[in-house]
Amino acid sequence: MTSIDELFKSHNGTKRKFENPIEADPSQAYKSVKLQGSSDVKRSAQVEEEEDDDEAGPALPPDFEDEEPGDDEEGRFFGGGLDENAKDAMDFLDAQDGEDVIREEKYDAAWVRKLARDFEKKVNKNASLRAKYESDPTKFMESEADLDDGIKDLSILSEHAELYEEFAQSTAAPKLVELLAHENTDIAIAAIEIISELTDEDVSGEQEQWDALVAAFLDADLLGLLISNFSRFDEGDPTDASGVYHSLSVLENLLSQPSNTDTIGKEKALLTWLLERIQKPEKPTTQNKQYASELLSILTQSSRPNRTLIADANGVEIFLTNLAPYRRDDPEKDSDEEEYMENLFNCLTSIVEEPIGKTKFLEAEGAELCLLLVRDGKTSKSRALKVLDHACGYAEAPASNGSSTDDAPAPPHIAVCEKLIEARGLKPLFSTFMKTKRPDPSQTEHILGIFSSLLRSLPGNSDARFRLLAKFMENDFAKISKLIALRREYITRLSTFDKSIASRKDGLTAEEQEELEVENTPLRLSEGLYALQRIDATLAWLVAEDDGAKKAVVVGLAETDETLADVKKTLQAQLDGVLEVEAAEREVLEALVGFLD
């Protein structure tokens, strides 16, 4: 069976551009202009003179612009001023220039070998002069400029990914990585930027070509050198800030390949730096702070081992501490800060999927904070509900040491469910659920998930369970009526979607129809199947728990000529579906199906 994690595993890879702070600072912009070559100034002056010429001076003679140079009888005054020999010479030069223009460079193995040799010569020359004239920078400044040009010359390689394997086999690839440790941070940053460009996931080429180049870079200790540079870059300087930005970009490029995720996550120094970087106070939030949070989000969403490592590194408490301010204050819409907040919630949501994440969540009073966000938050409200939904979800408890007692702590998912009741979470949850004014669909679906998890995990005959059931019974079973009304809405949405899929199945073989069904399962879940499954599981639990609730469910279903058999059908389809159902979950679903017979 297909795992739901595989179906939903994706990475939004919109490439960004570093926003240089000097563009917003006039004094820095002025300094930047002063550092440009004099040719730009001359070119600007020339343009101004040409513009002035349009308005200055006497008017041209009548029909001057229409006359051909050859029509001038006096030749030298209004003509070109060239005799025949000079004209022949100019024609020859023009012809040569034309050939140069149309002559195209041939990009092949020989070209990339020459590119690599030229680059290595510049690297070696600079290293030699730096060693020889260590105390006199004037002696190696010119070679440094040549080296910078040599690094930039490698940029064209990104347009010819078919040559990546050839370049990877040369010694130029590790030489480029070695430049990350260059004494001149400008050279190191230039090298990082080129590596980012070459490893960009949008480079057109085969996966094998990209893999070959990345393997060569990693073998040359790319990760270690990238991480070590974080400590020597001063982000107060715009150039160094761009170095951090491009370093993060390289890491993001590497993470686009799932096989690199665990490798990068094991770099303890990197996780430490990322967790420290997202805590740095900033107003407004900078690109680099947001980018650091995004890398943590990628690392946690794509790897279970990484979630455990970040939880062990106090990640849960760090995320909660930095999310607490959003209880009352919303970030500016479409800002780096909004993305930063979203990334922290994503990290937290992923980590609380794991048993250790749930335990750390409880220790850091995460349930209490999320309930406050549900009660008082605006933008943060739906995100907090999502965290609670995942925190309450079932997770296999860690293996015990072989002995168990009555005093042993409850499994983490049960402990979270109990804490949610203990922290008076039912009131804000049901209050949000029962709102009739433009309910947020995502909030509703997360609350449905929480209801299902609470009924599944809270111990029978416990005070917490009785308090939950009492909420469903109060006000003449109003909450059950709301569940059934929502059920009808999701069935309608799902029916419309299924009809569109059915029309696409016409003429397909059985195998092709099955492939189409698997392909559309994520869409089916988002179009109402997930919510329907949660609702019917909740209804099944209520039917099993209380005769009064069972009667309310039966009466509510009958309004649209449905019965408990229709609820059973949903749960049975989940058991028989294309998605893998874990053994513990299968056992619960089978028990619920039995209650509905």
Coordinates of C-alpha atoms in Angstrom, one line a residue:
M1 CA 0.0 0.0 0.0
T2 CA 1.0 3.6 -0.6
S3 CA 2.0 5.6 2.5
I4 CA 0.2 8.9 3.0
D5 CA 3.6 10.5 3.8
E6 CA 4.9 9.6 0.3
L7 CA 1.8 11.1 -1.4
F8 CA 2.1 14.4 0.4
K9 CA 5.9 14.7 0.5
S10 CA 6.8 17.8 -1.6
H11 CA 9.0 20.8 -1.4
N12 CA 7.9 24.2 -2.6
G13 CA 10.9 25.4 -4.4
T14 CA 10.3 28.9 -5.5
K15 CA 13.7 30.4 -5.8
R16 CA 14.3 33.7 -4.1
K17 CA 16.7 36.6 -4.6
F18 CA 18.8 38.1 -1.9
E19 CA 17.6 41.6 -1.1
N20 CA 20.7 43.7 -0.5
P21 CA 20.2 46.2 2.3
I22 CA 22.2 48.8 0.5
E23 CA 19.3 49.1 -2.0
A24 CA 17.2 50.6 0.7
D25 CA 20.0 52.7 2.3
P26 CA 20.9 55.8 0.2
S27 CA 24.3 56.2 1.8
Q28 CA 25.2 52.6 1.1
A29 CA 23.9 53.0 -2.4
Y30 CA 26.2 56.0 -2.9
K31 CA 29.2 54.0 -1.7
S32 CA 28.3 51.2 -4.0
V33 CA 28.2 53.6 -7.0
K34 CA 31.6 55.1 -6.1
L35 CA 33.1 51.6 -6.2
Q36 CA 32.0 50.9 -9.8
G37 CA 34.4 51.1 -12.6
S38 CA 35.1 54.5 -14.2
S39 CA 33.8 53.2 -17.5
D40 CA 30.2 53.2 -16.1
V41 CA 30.7 56.9 -15.2
K42 CA 32.1 57.8 -18.7
R43 CA 29.3 55.8 -20.3
S44 CA 26.7 57.8 -18.3
A45 CA 28.3 61.1 -19.2
Q46 CA 28.4 60.1 -22.9
V47 CA 24.7 59.3 -22.8
E48 CA 24.0 62.7 -21.2
E49 CA 26.0 64.4 -23.9
E50 CA 24.1 62.6 -26.6
E51 CA 20.8 63.6 -25.1
D52 CA 22.0 67.2 -24.9
D53 CA 23.0 67.1 -28.5
D54 CA 19.4 66.6 -29.5
E55 CA 18.5 70.0 -28.2
A56 CA 21.8 72.1 -28.5
G57 CA 23.4 73.7 -31.5
P58 CA 22.1 75.2 -34.7
A59 CA 19.3 73.5 -36.7
L60 CA 20.4 71.0 -39.4
P61 CA 20.3 72.0 -43.0
P62 CA 17.0 71.1 -44.8
D63 CA 16.8 67.4 -45.9
F64 CA 20.2 66.7 -44.3
E65 CA 19.1 63.5 -42.7
D66 CA 17.7 62.2 -46.0
E67 CA 20.9 62.6 -48.0
E68 CA 23.2 59.7 -48.6
P69 CA 26.9 60.3 -47.9
G70 CA 27.7 59.5 -51.5
D71 CA 25.4 62.2 -52.8
D72 CA 27.5 65.0 -51.5
E73 CA 29.4 66.5 -54.3
E74 CA 32.1 68.0 -52.1
G75 CA 32.6 64.7 -50.4
R76 CA 34.8 65.6 -47.5
F77 CA 32.4 68.2 -45.9
F78 CA 29.2 66.3 -45.8
G79 CA 30.6 62.9 -46.8
G80 CA 32.5 60.2 -44.9
G81 CA 35.9 61.9 -45.4
L82 CA 37.5 58.6 -46.5
D83 CA 39.4 57.9 -49.7
E84 CA 39.0 54.6 -51.5
N85 CA 41.9 52.8 -49.7
A86 CA 40.6 53.7 -46.3
K87 CA 37.1 52.5 -47.3
D88 CA 38.5 49.1 -48.3
A89 CA 40.3 48.8 -45.0
M90 CA 37.2 49.7 -43.1
D91 CA 35.1 47.2 -45.1
F92 CA 37.7 44.5 -44.3
L93 CA 37.6 45.2 -40.6
D94 CA 33.8 45.2 -40.6
A95 CA 33.8 41.8 -42.3
Q96 CA 36.2 40.4 -39.6
D97 CA 34.0 41.8 -36.9
G98 CA 30.9 40.2 -38.4
E99 CA 32.6 36.8 -38.4
D100 CA 33.5 37.2 -34.7
V101 CA 29.9 38.0 -33.9
I102 CA 28.5 34.9 -35.5
R103 CA 31.3 32.6 -34.4
E104 CA 29.8 30.4 -31.6
E105 CA 31.7 28.8 -28.7
K106 CA 31.6 25.1 -28.8
Y107 CA 30.7 23.8 -25.4
D108 CA 32.0 20.3 -25.1
A109 CA 34.4 18.2 -23.0
A110 CA 37.4 20.0 -24.3
W111 CA 35.9 23.3 -23.4
V112 CA 35.1 22.3 -19.9
R113 CA 38.6 20.9 -19.4
K114 CA 40.1 24.2 -20.6
L115 CA 37.8 26.1 -18.3
A116 CA 38.8 23.9 -15.4
R117 CA 42.6 24.3 -16.2
D118 CA 42.3 28.1 -16.4
F119 CA 40.4 28.2 -13.2
E120 CA 43.0 26.1 -11.4
K121 CA 45.9 28.2 -12.7
K122 CA 44.2 31.3 -11.1
V123 CA 43.6 29.5 -7.8
N124 CA 47.2 28.2 -7.7
K125 CA 48.8 31.5 -8.7
N126 CA 46.8 33.4 -6.0
A127 CA 47.7 30.8 -3.4
S128 CA 51.4 31.0 -4.4
L129 CA 51.6 34.8 -4.3
R130 CA 49.7 35.0 -1.0
A131 CA 52.2 32.6 0.6
K132 CA 55.2 34.4 -0.9
Y133 CA 54.0 38.0 -0.1
E134 CA 51.9 37.4 3.0
S135 CA 52.8 40.7 4.5
D136 CA 52.4 42.8 1.3
P137 CA 48.8 42.5 -0.1
T138 CA 49.7 44.8 -3.1
K139 CA 51.7 41.9 -4.5
F140 CA 48.7 39.5 -4.8
M141 CA 45.8 41.9 -5.2
E142 CA 45.9 41.6 -9.0
S143 CA 45.8 37.8 -8.8
E144 CA 42.9 38.0 -6.4
A145 CA 40.9 40.0 -8.9
D146 CA 41.8 37.4 -11.6
L147 CA 40.7 34.7 -9.3
D148 CA 37.4 36.5 -8.7
D149 CA 36.9 36.7 -12.5
G150 CA 37.8 33.0 -12.8
I151 CA 35.1 32.1 -10.3
K152 CA 32.5 34.1 -12.2
D153 CA 33.6 32.4 -15.4
L154 CA 32.3 29.1 -14.0
S155 CA 28.8 30.5 -14.1
I156 CA 28.3 29.6 -17.7
L157 CA 28.6 25.9 -16.7
S158 CA 25.2 26.1 -15.1
E159 CA 23.8 26.4 -18.7
H160 CA 25.5 23.2 -19.7
A161 CA 24.6 20.6 -17.1
E162 CA 25.5 17.9 -19.6
L163 CA 29.1 18.8 -18.8
Y164 CA 28.7 18.5 -15.0
E165 CA 30.1 15.0 -14.8
E166 CA 33.2 16.1 -16.8
F167 CA 33.7 19.0 -14.4
A168 CA 33.1 16.8 -11.4
Q169 CA 36.0 14.5 -12.5
S170 CA 38.4 17.4 -12.7
T171 CA 40.4 18.8 -9.7
A172 CA 38.7 22.1 -10.3
A173 CA 35.6 21.0 -8.4
P174 CA 37.3 20.4 -5.1
K175 CA 39.4 23.6 -5.7
L176 CA 36.2 25.6 -5.9
V177 CA 35.0 24.2 -2.6
E178 CA 38.4 24.9 -1.0
L179 CA 37.9 28.5 -1.8
L180 CA 35.2 28.6 0.9
A181 CA 38.1 28.7 3.4
H182 CA 39.9 31.5 1.5
E183 CA 41.4 34.3 3.7
N184 CA 39.5 36.9 1.7
T185 CA 35.8 36.4 2.6
D186 CA 34.8 38.1 -0.7
I187 CA 36.4 35.3 -2.6
A188 CA 34.7 32.7 -0.3
I189 CA 31.3 34.4 -0.9
A190 CA 31.9 34.4 -4.6
A191 CA 32.6 30.7 -4.6
I192 CA 29.5 30.0 -2.4
E193 CA 27.4 32.0 -4.9
I194 CA 28.7 30.0 -7.9
I195 CA 28.1 26.7 -6.0
S196 CA 24.6 27.8 -5.3
E197 CA 24.0 28.6 -9.0
L198 CA 25.5 25.3 -10.1
T199 CA 23.5 23.2 -7.7
D200 CA 20.2 25.0 -8.2
E201 CA 17.4 22.4 -8.5
D202 CA 16.1 24.3 -11.5
V203 CA 19.2 23.7 -13.6
S204 CA 18.1 21.9 -16.7
G205 CA 19.9 18.5 -16.7
E206 CA 19.6 14.9 -15.8
Q207 CA 19.5 13.8 -12.1
E208 CA 22.7 11.8 -12.6
Q209 CA 24.6 14.9 -13.8
W210 CA 23.5 16.9 -10.8
D211 CA 24.3 14.0 -8.4
A212 CA 27.8 13.7 -9.8
L213 CA 28.7 17.4 -9.2
V214 CA 27.1 17.4 -5.8
A215 CA 29.0 14.3 -4.8
A216 CA 32.3 15.9 -5.8
F217 CA 31.4 19.0 -3.8
L218 CA 30.4 16.9 -0.7
D219 CA 33.6 14.8 -1.0
A220 CA 35.6 18.0 -0.8
D221 CA 33.9 18.8 2.6
L222 CA 31.4 21.3 1.3
L223 CA 29.1 21.0 4.3
G224 CA 31.9 21.4 6.8
L225 CA 33.2 24.6 5.1
L226 CA 29.8 26.1 4.7
I227 CA 29.0 25.6 8.4
S228 CA 32.4 26.9 9.5
N229 CA 31.8 30.1 7.5
F230 CA 28.7 31.0 9.5
S231 CA 30.9 31.9 12.5
R232 CA 33.2 34.3 10.5
F233 CA 30.5 36.1 8.6
D234 CA 29.2 39.3 10.2
E235 CA 25.6 39.8 9.0
G236 CA 25.9 43.5 10.0
D237 CA 27.9 43.8 6.8
P238 CA 25.7 43.5 3.6
T239 CA 28.4 41.5 1.8
D240 CA 28.7 39.0 4.6
A241 CA 24.9 38.9 5.0
S242 CA 24.7 37.8 1.3
G243 CA 27.3 35.1 2.1
V244 CA 25.1 33.7 4.8
Y245 CA 22.1 33.9 2.4
H246 CA 23.9 32.0 -0.4
S247 CA 25.2 29.4 2.0
L248 CA 21.6 28.7 3.1
S249 CA 20.7 28.6 -0.6
V250 CA 23.3 25.9 -1.2
L251 CA 21.9 23.9 1.8
E252 CA 18.4 24.2 0.4
N253 CA 19.6 23.0 -3.0
L254 CA 21.2 19.9 -1.4
L255 CA 18.0 19.2 0.5
S256 CA 16.0 19.1 -2.7
Q257 CA 17.4 15.6 -3.0
P258 CA 15.8 13.5 -0.1
S259 CA 18.9 11.3 0.2
N260 CA 20.8 14.3 1.5
T261 CA 18.3 15.1 4.2
D262 CA 19.5 12.8 7.0
T263 CA 23.2 13.5 6.1
I264 CA 22.7 17.3 6.6
G265 CA 20.5 16.8 9.7
K266 CA 23.3 14.9 11.4
E267 CA 25.5 18.0 11.3
K268 CA 25.0 19.0 14.9
A269 CA 26.9 22.3 14.4
L270 CA 24.4 23.3 11.7
L271 CA 21.3 22.5 13.7
T272 CA 22.8 24.5 16.6
W273 CA 23.5 27.5 14.4
L274 CA 20.0 27.4 12.8
L275 CA 18.3 27.2 16.2
E276 CA 20.4 30.1 17.4
R277 CA 19.8 32.1 14.3
I278 CA 16.0 31.9 14.5
Q279 CA 16.2 33.4 18.0
K280 CA 18.1 36.5 17.1
P281 CA 15.9 39.5 17.8
E282 CA 15.2 41.5 14.7
K283 CA 12.7 44.2 13.7
P284 CA 11.8 43.7 10.9
T285 CA 12.6 40.0 10.4
T286 CA 15.4 39.6 7.8
Q287 CA 15.6 37.3 4.9
N288 CA 18.3 35.2 6.6
K289 CA 16.3 34.7 9.8
Q290 CA 13.3 33.6 7.7
Y291 CA 15.6 31.4 5.5
A292 CA 17.1 29.7 8.6
S293 CA 13.5 28.9 9.8
E294 CA 12.6 27.5 6.4
L295 CA 15.6 25.1 6.4
L296 CA 14.5 23.8 9.8
S297 CA 11.0 23.3 8.4
I298 CA 12.4 21.3 5.5
L299 CA 14.6 19.2 7.8
T300 CA 11.8 18.4 10.2
Q301 CA 9.1 17.7 7.6
S302 CA 11.2 15.3 5.5
S303 CA 13.0 13.2 8.1
R304 CA 11.9 11.4 11.3
P305 CA 15.5 11.2 12.6
N306 CA 15.9 14.9 12.1
R307 CA 12.7 15.5 14.2
T308 CA 14.3 13.5 17.1
L309 CA 17.6 15.3 16.8
I310 CA 16.0 18.8 16.8
A311 CA 13.7 17.8 19.8
D312 CA 16.8 16.6 21.7
A313 CA 18.5 20.0 20.9
N314 CA 15.7 21.8 22.8
G315 CA 14.0 22.7 19.5
V316 CA 10.4 22.4 20.8
E317 CA 10.9 24.9 23.6
I318 CA 12.7 27.3 21.2
F319 CA 9.9 27.1 18.7
L320 CA 7.2 27.7 21.4
T321 CA 9.1 30.6 23.0
N322 CA 9.4 32.4 19.6
L323 CA 5.8 31.7 18.7
A324 CA 4.4 33.1 22.0
P325 CA 4.4 36.7 20.9
Y326 CA 1.9 35.8 18.1
R327 CA -0.8 35.2 20.7
R328 CA -2.0 38.8 20.3
D329 CA 0.3 40.3 17.6
D330 CA -0.1 39.2 14.0
P331 CA 2.9 39.5 11.6
E332 CA 2.6 41.8 8.6
K333 CA 0.8 40.0 5.8
D334 CA 3.1 38.6 3.0
S335 CA 6.2 39.6 5.0
D336 CA 9.3 37.6 5.9
E337 CA 8.0 37.6 9.5
E338 CA 4.8 35.9 8.4
E339 CA 6.8 33.2 6.6
Y340 CA 9.1 32.9 9.6
M341 CA 6.1 32.3 11.9
E342 CA 4.6 29.8 9.5
N343 CA 7.9 27.9 9.3
L344 CA 8.1 27.6 13.1
F345 CA 4.6 26.2 13.3
N346 CA 5.5 23.7 10.6
C347 CA 8.6 22.6 12.6
L348 CA 6.5 22.2 15.7
T349 CA 3.8 20.3 13.9
S350 CA 6.3 17.8 12.5
I351 CA 8.2 17.3 15.7
V352 CA 5.1 16.6 17.8
E353 CA 4.3 13.6 15.5
E354 CA 7.2 11.8 17.3
P355 CA 6.9 10.4 20.8
I356 CA 9.8 12.4 22.1
G357 CA 8.3 15.5 20.4
K358 CA 5.0 15.0 22.3
T359 CA 7.0 14.6 25.6
K360 CA 9.0 17.7 25.0
F361 CA 5.8 19.5 24.0
L362 CA 4.2 18.6 27.4
E363 CA 7.3 19.6 29.3
A364 CA 7.5 23.0 27.7
E365 CA 3.7 23.6 28.4
G366 CA 3.0 23.6 24.6
A367 CA -0.6 22.5 25.1
E368 CA -1.3 25.4 27.3
L369 CA 0.3 27.9 24.9
C370 CA -1.6 26.5 21.9
L371 CA -4.9 26.7 23.7
L372 CA -4.2 30.4 24.5
L373 CA -3.4 30.9 20.8
V374 CA -6.7 29.2 19.9
R375 CA -8.6 31.5 22.3
D376 CA -6.8 34.8 21.6
G377 CA -4.9 34.4 18.3
K378 CA -5.9 35.5 14.8
T379 CA -3.4 34.3 12.2
S380 CA -1.9 31.9 14.7
K381 CA -5.2 30.3 15.7
S382 CA -5.5 27.7 12.8
R383 CA -1.8 26.9 13.1
A384 CA -2.1 26.2 16.8
L385 CA -5.1 23.9 16.1
K386 CA -2.9 22.1 13.6
V387 CA -0.2 21.5 16.2
L388 CA -2.7 20.2 18.7
D389 CA -4.2 17.9 16.1
H390 CA -0.8 16.3 15.4
A391 CA 0.2 16.3 19.1
C392 CA -2.9 14.4 20.1
G393 CA -2.5 11.9 17.3
Y394 CA -1.4 8.3 17.9
A395 CA 2.3 7.6 18.1
E396 CA 4.0 4.3 19.0
A397 CA 5.4 4.7 22.5
P398 CA 9.2 4.0 23.0
A399 CA 10.1 0.5 23.9
S400 CA 10.1 0.0 27.7
N401 CA 12.9 -1.7 29.7
G402 CA 10.7 -4.8 30.0
S403 CA 8.9 -4.0 33.2
S404 CA 5.7 -2.0 33.6
T405 CA 3.8 -0.8 36.6
D406 CA 0.6 1.0 37.4
D407 CA 2.7 4.1 38.1
A408 CA 4.3 4.0 34.6
P409 CA 3.7 7.3 32.7
A410 CA 1.0 7.2 30.0
P411 CA 2.1 6.9 26.4
P412 CA 2.9 10.4 25.1
H413 CA -0.2 10.8 22.8
I414 CA -2.5 9.9 25.7
A415 CA -0.7 12.3 28.0
V416 CA -1.2 15.1 25.5
C417 CA -4.9 14.3 25.3
E418 CA -5.3 14.3 29.1
K419 CA -3.4 17.5 29.4
L420 CA -5.6 19.2 26.8
I421 CA -8.7 18.4 29.0
E422 CA -6.9 19.3 32.2
A423 CA -5.9 22.7 30.8
R424 CA -9.6 23.4 30.1
G425 CA -9.2 23.1 26.4
L426 CA -12.7 21.8 25.7
K427 CA -14.3 25.2 25.9
P428 CA -12.2 27.0 23.3
L429 CA -12.3 23.9 21.0
F430 CA -16.1 23.5 21.1
S431 CA -16.6 27.3 21.0
T432 CA -14.6 27.5 17.8
F433 CA -16.3 24.3 16.4
M434 CA -19.8 25.7 16.9
K435 CA -19.2 29.1 15.4
T436 CA -21.7 29.7 12.5
K437 CA -20.2 32.9 11.1
R438 CA -17.8 31.9 8.2
P439 CA -16.0 29.0 9.9
D440 CA -12.5 28.4 8.7
P441 CA -12.4 25.0 6.9
S442 CA -8.9 24.3 8.1
Q443 CA -9.8 25.0 11.7
T444 CA -12.8 22.8 11.5
E445 CA -10.8 19.9 10.0
H446 CA -8.2 20.1 12.7
I447 CA -10.8 20.2 15.5
L448 CA -12.4 17.1 13.9
G449 CA -9.0 15.4 14.1
I450 CA -8.7 16.4 17.7
F451 CA -12.1 15.0 18.6
S452 CA -11.3 11.7 16.9
S453 CA -8.0 11.5 18.8
L454 CA -9.5 12.3 22.2
L455 CA -12.1 9.6 21.8
R456 CA -9.5 7.1 20.7
S457 CA -6.9 7.9 23.4
L458 CA -8.7 9.0 26.6
P459 CA -8.9 6.1 29.1
G460 CA -12.3 4.6 29.6
N461 CA -14.1 5.6 32.8
S462 CA -11.7 8.4 33.3
D463 CA -12.8 11.8 34.4
A464 CA -11.4 13.4 31.2
R465 CA -13.4 11.1 29.0
F466 CA -16.7 11.8 30.9
R467 CA -16.1 15.5 30.5
L468 CA -15.6 15.1 26.8
L469 CA -18.7 13.0 26.3
A470 CA -20.7 15.4 28.4
K471 CA -19.8 18.2 26.0
F472 CA -21.3 16.2 23.1
M473 CA -24.5 15.5 25.0
E474 CA -25.3 19.0 26.3
N475 CA -27.8 21.4 24.7
D476 CA -29.9 18.5 23.3
F477 CA -27.0 17.0 21.4
A478 CA -26.2 20.2 19.4
K479 CA -22.6 19.2 18.7
I480 CA -23.7 15.9 17.2
S481 CA -26.2 17.7 15.0
K482 CA -23.3 19.9 13.9
L483 CA -21.2 16.9 13.1
I484 CA -24.0 15.4 10.9
A485 CA -24.5 18.7 9.1
L486 CA -20.8 18.9 8.3
R487 CA -20.9 15.3 7.2
R488 CA -23.5 16.2 4.5
E489 CA -21.3 19.1 3.3
Y490 CA -18.2 16.9 2.9
I491 CA -20.2 14.1 1.2
T492 CA -21.5 16.6 -1.4
R493 CA -18.0 18.0 -2.0
L494 CA -16.6 14.5 -2.3
S495 CA -19.4 13.3 -4.6
T496 CA -18.7 16.2 -7.0
F497 CA -15.0 15.4 -7.1
D498 CA -15.6 11.6 -7.6
K499 CA -17.9 12.3 -10.6
S500 CA -15.2 14.3 -12.3
I501 CA -12.7 11.4 -11.7
A502 CA -15.2 8.8 -12.9
S503 CA -15.5 10.6 -16.3
R504 CA -11.7 10.4 -16.7
K505 CA -11.7 6.6 -16.1
D506 CA -13.8 5.9 -19.2
G507 CA -11.8 3.9 -21.7
L508 CA -8.9 3.1 -19.2
T509 CA -7.7 -0.4 -18.3
A510 CA -8.2 -1.6 -14.8
E511 CA -4.5 -1.0 -14.1
E512 CA -4.7 2.6 -15.4
Q513 CA -7.8 3.2 -13.3
E514 CA -6.0 2.1 -10.2
E515 CA -3.1 4.4 -11.0
L516 CA -5.5 7.3 -11.5
E517 CA -7.1 6.5 -8.1
V518 CA -3.7 6.5 -6.3
E519 CA -2.7 9.7 -8.1
N520 CA -5.9 11.5 -7.0
T521 CA -6.0 10.2 -3.4
P522 CA -4.3 13.3 -1.9
L523 CA -6.9 15.5 -3.8
R524 CA -9.7 13.3 -2.5
L525 CA -8.5 13.6 1.0
S526 CA -8.4 17.4 0.7
E527 CA -11.8 17.6 -1.0
G528 CA -13.5 16.1 2.0
L529 CA -12.5 12.4 2.5
Y530 CA -10.1 13.1 5.5
A531 CA -12.8 15.2 7.3
L532 CA -15.5 12.6 6.5
Q533 CA -13.3 9.8 8.0
R534 CA -12.7 11.9 11.2
I535 CA -16.4 12.7 11.5
D536 CA -17.5 9.1 11.1
A537 CA -14.9 7.8 13.5
T538 CA -16.2 10.3 16.1
L539 CA -19.8 9.3 15.4
A540 CA -18.9 5.6 15.8
W541 CA -17.3 6.3 19.2
L542 CA -20.3 8.2 20.4
V543 CA -22.6 5.4 19.2
A544 CA -20.5 2.9 21.2
E545 CA -20.4 5.1 24.3
D546 CA -23.9 6.2 25.0
D547 CA -27.4 5.1 24.0
G548 CA -28.7 8.7 23.9
A549 CA -25.9 9.7 21.6
K550 CA -26.6 6.7 19.4
K551 CA -30.3 7.7 19.1
A552 CA -29.3 11.3 18.2
V553 CA -26.9 10.0 15.5
V554 CA -29.6 7.7 14.0
V555 CA -32.2 10.5 13.9
G556 CA -29.8 13.0 12.4
L557 CA -28.7 10.5 9.6
A558 CA -32.3 9.7 8.8
E559 CA -33.0 13.2 7.8
T560 CA -31.2 12.4 4.5
D561 CA -32.2 8.8 4.4
E562 CA -28.9 7.5 5.7
T563 CA -28.2 5.0 8.5
L564 CA -25.3 3.7 10.6
A565 CA -24.5 1.5 7.6
D566 CA -23.3 4.6 5.7
V567 CA -21.0 5.5 8.6
K568 CA -19.7 1.9 8.6
K569 CA -19.1 2.1 4.9
T570 CA -16.7 5.1 5.3
L571 CA -14.6 3.3 7.9
Q572 CA -14.5 0.0 6.0
A573 CA -13.4 1.9 2.9
Q574 CA -10.6 3.4 4.9
L575 CA -9.5 -0.2 5.9
D576 CA -9.7 -1.4 2.3
G577 CA -8.2 1.8 0.7
V578 CA -5.0 2.3 -1.2
L579 CA -3.4 4.1 1.8
E580 CA -1.5 2.0 4.3
V581 CA -3.2 1.8 7.7
E582 CA -0.9 1.1 10.7
A583 CA -1.6 -2.0 12.7
A584 CA -2.8 -0.2 15.8
E585 CA -5.1 2.1 13.8
R586 CA -6.5 -0.9 11.9
E587 CA -7.4 -2.6 15.2
V588 CA -9.3 0.5 16.3
L589 CA -11.1 0.9 13.0
E590 CA -12.2 -2.8 13.0
A591 CA -13.5 -2.3 16.5
L592 CA -15.5 0.7 15.5
V593 CA -17.0 -1.1 12.5
G594 CA -18.1 -3.8 14.9
F595 CA -20.0 -1.2 17.0
L596 CA -22.0 -0.2 13.9
D597 CA -23.3 -3.7 13.0

